[in-house]
PDB file of C-alpha atoms in Angstrom:
ATOM      1  CA  MET A  19     -21.402  -4.380 -51.379  1.00 62.00           C
ATOM      2  CA  LYS A  20     -17.708  -5.273 -51.195  1.00 65.00           C
ATOM      3  CA  SER A  21     -16.949  -2.125 -49.197  1.00 62.00           C
ATOM      4  CA  ILE A  22     -19.700  -2.904 -46.674  1.00 63.00           C
ATOM      5  CA  PHE A  23     -18.372  -6.431 -46.343  1.00 53.00           C
ATOM      6  CA  ARG A  24     -14.816  -5.096 -45.778  1.00 60.00           C
ATOM      7  CA  ILE A  25     -15.998  -2.597 -43.164  1.00 61.00           C
ATOM      8  CA  LEU A  26     -17.979  -5.316 -41.392  1.00 49.00           C
ATOM      9  CA  LEU A  27     -14.978  -7.661 -41.485  1.00 51.00           C
ATOM     10  CA  PHE A  28     -12.705  -4.886 -40.162  1.00 52.00           C
ATOM     11  CA  ALA A  29     -15.153  -4.103 -37.334  1.00 56.00           C
ATOM     12  CA  MET A  30     -15.345  -7.776 -36.350  1.00 60.00           C
ATOM     13  CA  ALA A  31     -11.550  -8.074 -36.364  1.00 58.00           C
ATOM     14  CA  MET A  32     -11.188  -4.980 -34.169  1.00 63.00           C
ATOM     15  CA  THR A  33     -13.823  -6.282 -31.752  1.00 64.00           C
ATOM     16  CA  ALA A  34     -12.082  -9.651 -31.471  1.00 59.00           C
ATOM     17  CA  PHE A  35      -8.666  -8.007 -31.000  1.00 60.00           C
ATOM     18  CA  CYS A  36      -9.905  -5.549 -28.372  1.00 59.00           C
ATOM     19  CA  ALA A  37     -11.735  -8.273 -26.440  1.00 54.00           C
ATOM     20  CA  SER A  38      -8.631 -10.471 -26.292  1.00 53.00           C
ATOM     21  CA  ALA A  39      -6.442  -7.525 -25.279  1.00 52.00           C
ATOM     22  CA  TYR A  40      -8.917  -6.577 -22.546  1.00 53.00           C
ATOM     23  CA  ALA A  41      -9.012 -10.155 -21.254  1.00 51.00           C
ATOM     24  CA  GLN A  42      -5.220 -10.221 -21.012  1.00 52.00           C
ATOM     25  CA  LYS A  43      -5.215  -7.010 -19.029  1.00 54.00           C
ATOM     26  CA  ASP A  44      -7.603  -8.441 -16.427  1.00 52.00           C
ATOM     27  CA  SER A  45      -5.689 -11.692 -16.064  1.00 55.00           C
ATOM     28  CA  ARG A  46      -3.137  -9.953 -13.823  1.00 66.00           C
ATOM     29  CA  GLN A  47      -3.431 -11.137 -10.262  1.00 80.00           C
ATOM     30  CA  ARG A  48      -3.366  -8.755  -7.358  1.00 84.00           C
ATOM     31  CA  MET A  49      -0.601  -9.197  -4.842  1.00 85.00           C
ATOM     32  CA  THR A  50      -1.482 -10.336  -1.368  1.00 91.00           C
ATOM     33  CA  ARG A  51      -0.729  -7.945   1.463  1.00 90.00           C
ATOM     34  CA  GLU A  52       2.198 -10.102   2.516  1.00 93.00           C
ATOM     35  CA  GLN A  53       3.657 -10.080  -1.007  1.00 93.00           C
ATOM     36  CA  LEU A  54       3.196  -6.321  -1.220  1.00 91.00           C
ATOM     37  CA  ALA A  55       4.938  -5.761   2.129  1.00 93.00           C
ATOM     38  CA  GLU A  56       7.847  -7.975   1.092  1.00 95.00           C
ATOM     39  CA  THR A  57       8.130  -6.207  -2.264  1.00 94.00           C
ATOM     40  CA  GLN A  58       8.117  -2.828  -0.526  1.00 94.00           C
ATOM     41  CA  ALA A  59      10.785  -3.952   1.938  1.00 95.00           C
ATOM     42  CA  LYS A  60      12.998  -5.318  -0.829  1.00 95.00           C
ATOM     43  CA  TYR A  61      12.555  -2.098  -2.794  1.00 95.00           C
ATOM     44  CA  ILE A  62      13.582   0.008   0.214  1.00 95.00           C
ATOM     45  CA  ALA A  63      16.570  -2.256   0.919  1.00 95.00           C
ATOM     46  CA  GLN A  64      17.674  -2.057  -2.721  1.00 95.00           C
ATOM     47  CA  LYS A  65      17.167   1.717  -2.852  1.00 94.00           C
ATOM     48  CA  MET A  66      19.284   2.136   0.281  1.00 94.00           C
ATOM     49  CA  GLU A  67      21.936  -0.263  -1.027  1.00 94.00           C
ATOM     50  CA  MET A  68      21.864  -2.484   2.064  1.00 94.00           C
ATOM     51  CA  ASP A  69      24.191  -5.469   2.236  1.00 94.00           C
ATOM     52  CA  GLY A  70      22.742  -8.994   2.187  1.00 92.00           C
ATOM     53  CA  THR A  71      22.554  -9.579   5.935  1.00 95.00           C
ATOM     54  CA  THR A  72      21.120  -6.160   6.722  1.00 95.00           C
ATOM     55  CA  SER A  73      18.671  -6.491   3.848  1.00 95.00           C
ATOM     56  CA  GLU A  74      17.387  -9.842   5.146  1.00 96.00           C
ATOM     57  CA  LYS A  75      16.968  -8.457   8.682  1.00 96.00           C
ATOM     58  CA  PHE A  76      15.192  -5.388   7.335  1.00 96.00           C
ATOM     59  CA  VAL A  77      12.776  -7.344   5.109  1.00 96.00           C
ATOM     60  CA  GLU A  78      11.885  -9.703   7.948  1.00 97.00           C
ATOM     61  CA  THR A  79      11.413  -6.848  10.454  1.00 97.00           C
ATOM     62  CA  PHE A  80       9.431  -4.693   8.014  1.00 97.00           C
ATOM     63  CA  CYS A  81       7.068  -7.584   7.219  1.00 96.00           C
ATOM     64  CA  ARG A  82       6.503  -8.288  10.940  1.00 97.00           C
ATOM     65  CA  PHE A  83       5.724  -4.607  11.472  1.00 96.00           C
ATOM     66  CA  GLN A  84       3.194  -4.613   8.630  1.00 95.00           C
ATOM     67  CA  LYS A  85       1.490  -7.752   9.986  1.00 96.00           C
ATOM     68  CA  GLU A  86       1.115  -6.137  13.405  1.00 96.00           C
ATOM     69  CA  ILE A  87      -0.328  -2.990  11.814  1.00 95.00           C
ATOM     70  CA  TRP A  88      -2.845  -5.094   9.867  1.00 94.00           C
ATOM     71  CA  ALA A  89      -3.786  -6.942  13.063  1.00 94.00           C
ATOM     72  CA  LEU A  90      -5.005  -3.625  14.503  1.00 92.00           C
ATOM     73  CA  GLY A  91      -7.720  -3.548  11.860  1.00 88.00           C
ATOM     74  CA  PRO A  92      -8.915  -0.619   9.791  1.00 87.00           C
ATOM     75  CA  ARG A  93      -8.974   2.916  11.073  1.00 81.00           C
ATOM     76  CA  PRO A  94     -12.213   3.905  12.785  1.00 79.00           C
ATOM     77  CA  LYS A  95     -14.574   5.913  10.582  1.00 75.00           C
ATOM     78  CA  ARG A  96     -14.281   9.690  10.736  1.00 73.00           C
ATOM     79  CA  GLU A  97     -17.878  10.542   9.936  1.00 73.00           C
ATOM     80  CA  VAL A  98     -19.595  12.009  12.990  1.00 65.00           C
ATOM     81  CA  SER A  99     -22.618  13.711  11.466  1.00 73.00           C
ATOM     82  CA  GLY A 100     -25.935  12.516  12.837  1.00 76.00           C
ATOM     83  CA  ARG A 101     -24.430  11.228  16.060  1.00 79.00           C
ATOM     84  CA  THR A 102     -25.079  12.344  19.585  1.00 88.00           C
ATOM     85  CA  ASP A 103     -22.333  14.044  21.577  1.00 86.00           C
ATOM     86  CA  ALA A 104     -21.677  10.846  23.513  1.00 88.00           C
ATOM     87  CA  GLU A 105     -21.359   8.805  20.298  1.00 87.00           C
ATOM     88  CA  THR A 106     -19.083  11.444  18.780  1.00 86.00           C
ATOM     89  CA  GLU A 107     -16.925  11.466  21.895  1.00 89.00           C
ATOM     90  CA  GLN A 108     -16.706   7.660  21.795  1.00 89.00           C
ATOM     91  CA  ALA A 109     -15.700   7.752  18.086  1.00 87.00           C
ATOM     92  CA  ILE A 110     -12.981  10.314  18.784  1.00 89.00           C
ATOM     93  CA  LYS A 111     -11.638   8.254  21.693  1.00 92.00           C
ATOM     94  CA  GLU A 112     -11.573   5.134  19.478  1.00 91.00           C
ATOM     95  CA  ARG A 113      -9.577   7.025  16.850  1.00 92.00           C
ATOM     96  CA  PHE A 114      -7.149   8.250  19.522  1.00 94.00           C
ATOM     97  CA  ALA A 115      -6.739   4.714  20.883  1.00 94.00           C
ATOM     98  CA  HIS A 116      -6.094   3.337  17.397  1.00 95.00           C
ATOM     99  CA  SER A 117      -3.565   6.085  16.675  1.00 94.00           C
ATOM    100  CA  GLN A 118      -1.829   5.372  19.985  1.00 97.00           C
ATOM    101  CA  LYS A 119      -1.553   1.663  19.129  1.00 96.00           C
ATOM    102  CA  ILE A 120       0.047   2.570  15.786  1.00 95.00           C
ATOM    103  CA  LEU A 121       2.425   4.972  17.528  1.00 96.00           C
ATOM    104  CA  ASN A 122       3.392   2.260  20.022  1.00 97.00           C
ATOM    105  CA  LEU A 123       4.139  -0.152  17.166  1.00 97.00           C
ATOM    106  CA  ARG A 124       6.180   2.483  15.345  1.00 96.00           C
ATOM    107  CA  HIS A 125       8.218   3.057  18.503  1.00 97.00           C
ATOM    108  CA  LYS A 126       8.697  -0.693  19.023  1.00 97.00           C
ATOM    109  CA  TYR A 127       9.948  -1.181  15.477  1.00 97.00           C
ATOM    110  CA  TYR A 128      12.095   1.951  15.655  1.00 97.00           C
ATOM    111  CA  GLU A 129      13.908   0.151  18.487  1.00 97.00           C
ATOM    112  CA  GLU A 130      14.194  -2.971  16.294  1.00 96.00           C
ATOM    113  CA  TYR A 131      15.562  -0.984  13.340  1.00 97.00           C
ATOM    114  CA  SER A 132      18.045   0.771  15.651  1.00 97.00           C
ATOM    115  CA  LYS A 133      19.725  -2.576  16.279  1.00 96.00           C
ATOM    116  CA  PHE A 134      20.959  -2.868  12.689  1.00 95.00           C
ATOM    117  CA  LEU A 135      20.388   0.522  10.981  1.00 96.00           C
ATOM    118  CA  SER A 136      21.845   3.959  11.673  1.00 96.00           C
ATOM    119  CA  GLN A 137      19.525   6.824  12.597  1.00 96.00           C
ATOM    120  CA  GLN A 138      19.961   8.385   9.166  1.00 96.00           C
ATOM    121  CA  GLN A 139      19.070   5.079   7.530  1.00 96.00           C
ATOM    122  CA  ILE A 140      15.928   4.824   9.650  1.00 96.00           C
ATOM    123  CA  VAL A 141      14.861   8.309   8.567  1.00 96.00           C
ATOM    124  CA  ARG A 142      15.466   7.312   4.940  1.00 96.00           C
ATOM    125  CA  VAL A 143      13.387   4.139   5.430  1.00 96.00           C
ATOM    126  CA  TYR A 144      10.499   6.249   6.732  1.00 96.00           C
ATOM    127  CA  GLU A 145      10.816   8.656   3.787  1.00 96.00           C
ATOM    128  CA  LEU A 146      10.815   5.861   1.206  1.00 95.00           C
ATOM    129  CA  GLU A 147       7.895   4.127   2.919  1.00 94.00           C
ATOM    130  CA  LYS A 148       5.895   7.379   2.935  1.00 94.00           C
ATOM    131  CA  LYS A 149       6.593   7.960  -0.761  1.00 94.00           C
ATOM    132  CA  MET A 150       5.451   4.435  -1.599  1.00 91.00           C
ATOM    133  CA  MET A 151       2.283   4.763   0.449  1.00 89.00           C
ATOM    134  CA  ASP A 152       1.477   8.092  -1.191  1.00 91.00           C
ATOM    135  CA  ARG A 153       2.053   6.590  -4.625  1.00 90.00           C
ATOM    136  CA  LEU A 154      -0.188   3.607  -3.845  1.00 85.00           C
ATOM    137  CA  TYR A 155      -2.874   5.886  -2.447  1.00 86.00           C
ATOM    138  CA  HIS A 156      -2.857   8.110  -5.533  1.00 88.00           C
ATOM    139  CA  ARG A 157      -2.916   5.050  -7.789  1.00 85.00           C
ATOM    140  CA  SER A 158      -5.949   3.666  -5.941  1.00 82.00           C
ATOM    141  CA  GLN A 159      -7.727   7.025  -6.153  1.00 86.00           C
ATOM    142  CA  LYS A 160      -6.984   7.211  -9.871  1.00 83.00           C
ATOM    143  CA  ALA A 161      -8.376   3.709 -10.356  1.00 81.00           C
ATOM    144  CA  LYS A 162     -11.535   4.630  -8.443  1.00 79.00           C
ATOM    145  CA  THR A 163     -12.164   7.679 -10.630  1.00 81.00           C
ATOM    146  CA  GLN A 164     -11.602   5.636 -13.802  1.00 80.00           C
ATOM    147  CA  LYS A 165     -14.208   3.068 -12.714  1.00 75.00           C
ATOM    148  CA  ARG A 166     -16.893   5.712 -12.335  1.00 67.00           C
TER     149      ARG A 166
END
């Protein structure tokens, strides 16, 4: 009887401990898009060892660029099955238009970056940004597979 009582007490303690640990894990708040963009910009500036003035200009410019990208809205859907040729053509043209808008923004902000960064620094910014985006994408995919 004592051993059953001990096992039951142990099981209750483990349940209480696991529940509190799980609740703490979920209490983390997600960053807003603006906070994420600023964190990314600061990370890039720190990784590239920018001085204070350049770092401030870069963070401000990077955040403006991200806001303009977000203003474009999400990418148009790729799925074209079950559509007519005219609908498929329209979907492709919408994707091209969206891609062109992104390209125009990238060119605009390339010009902005050129005012205070060297060409090699700009290339490095693009590389670091790509690595971060890949890492975030893989993290989101991993989280999706864990939820299933």
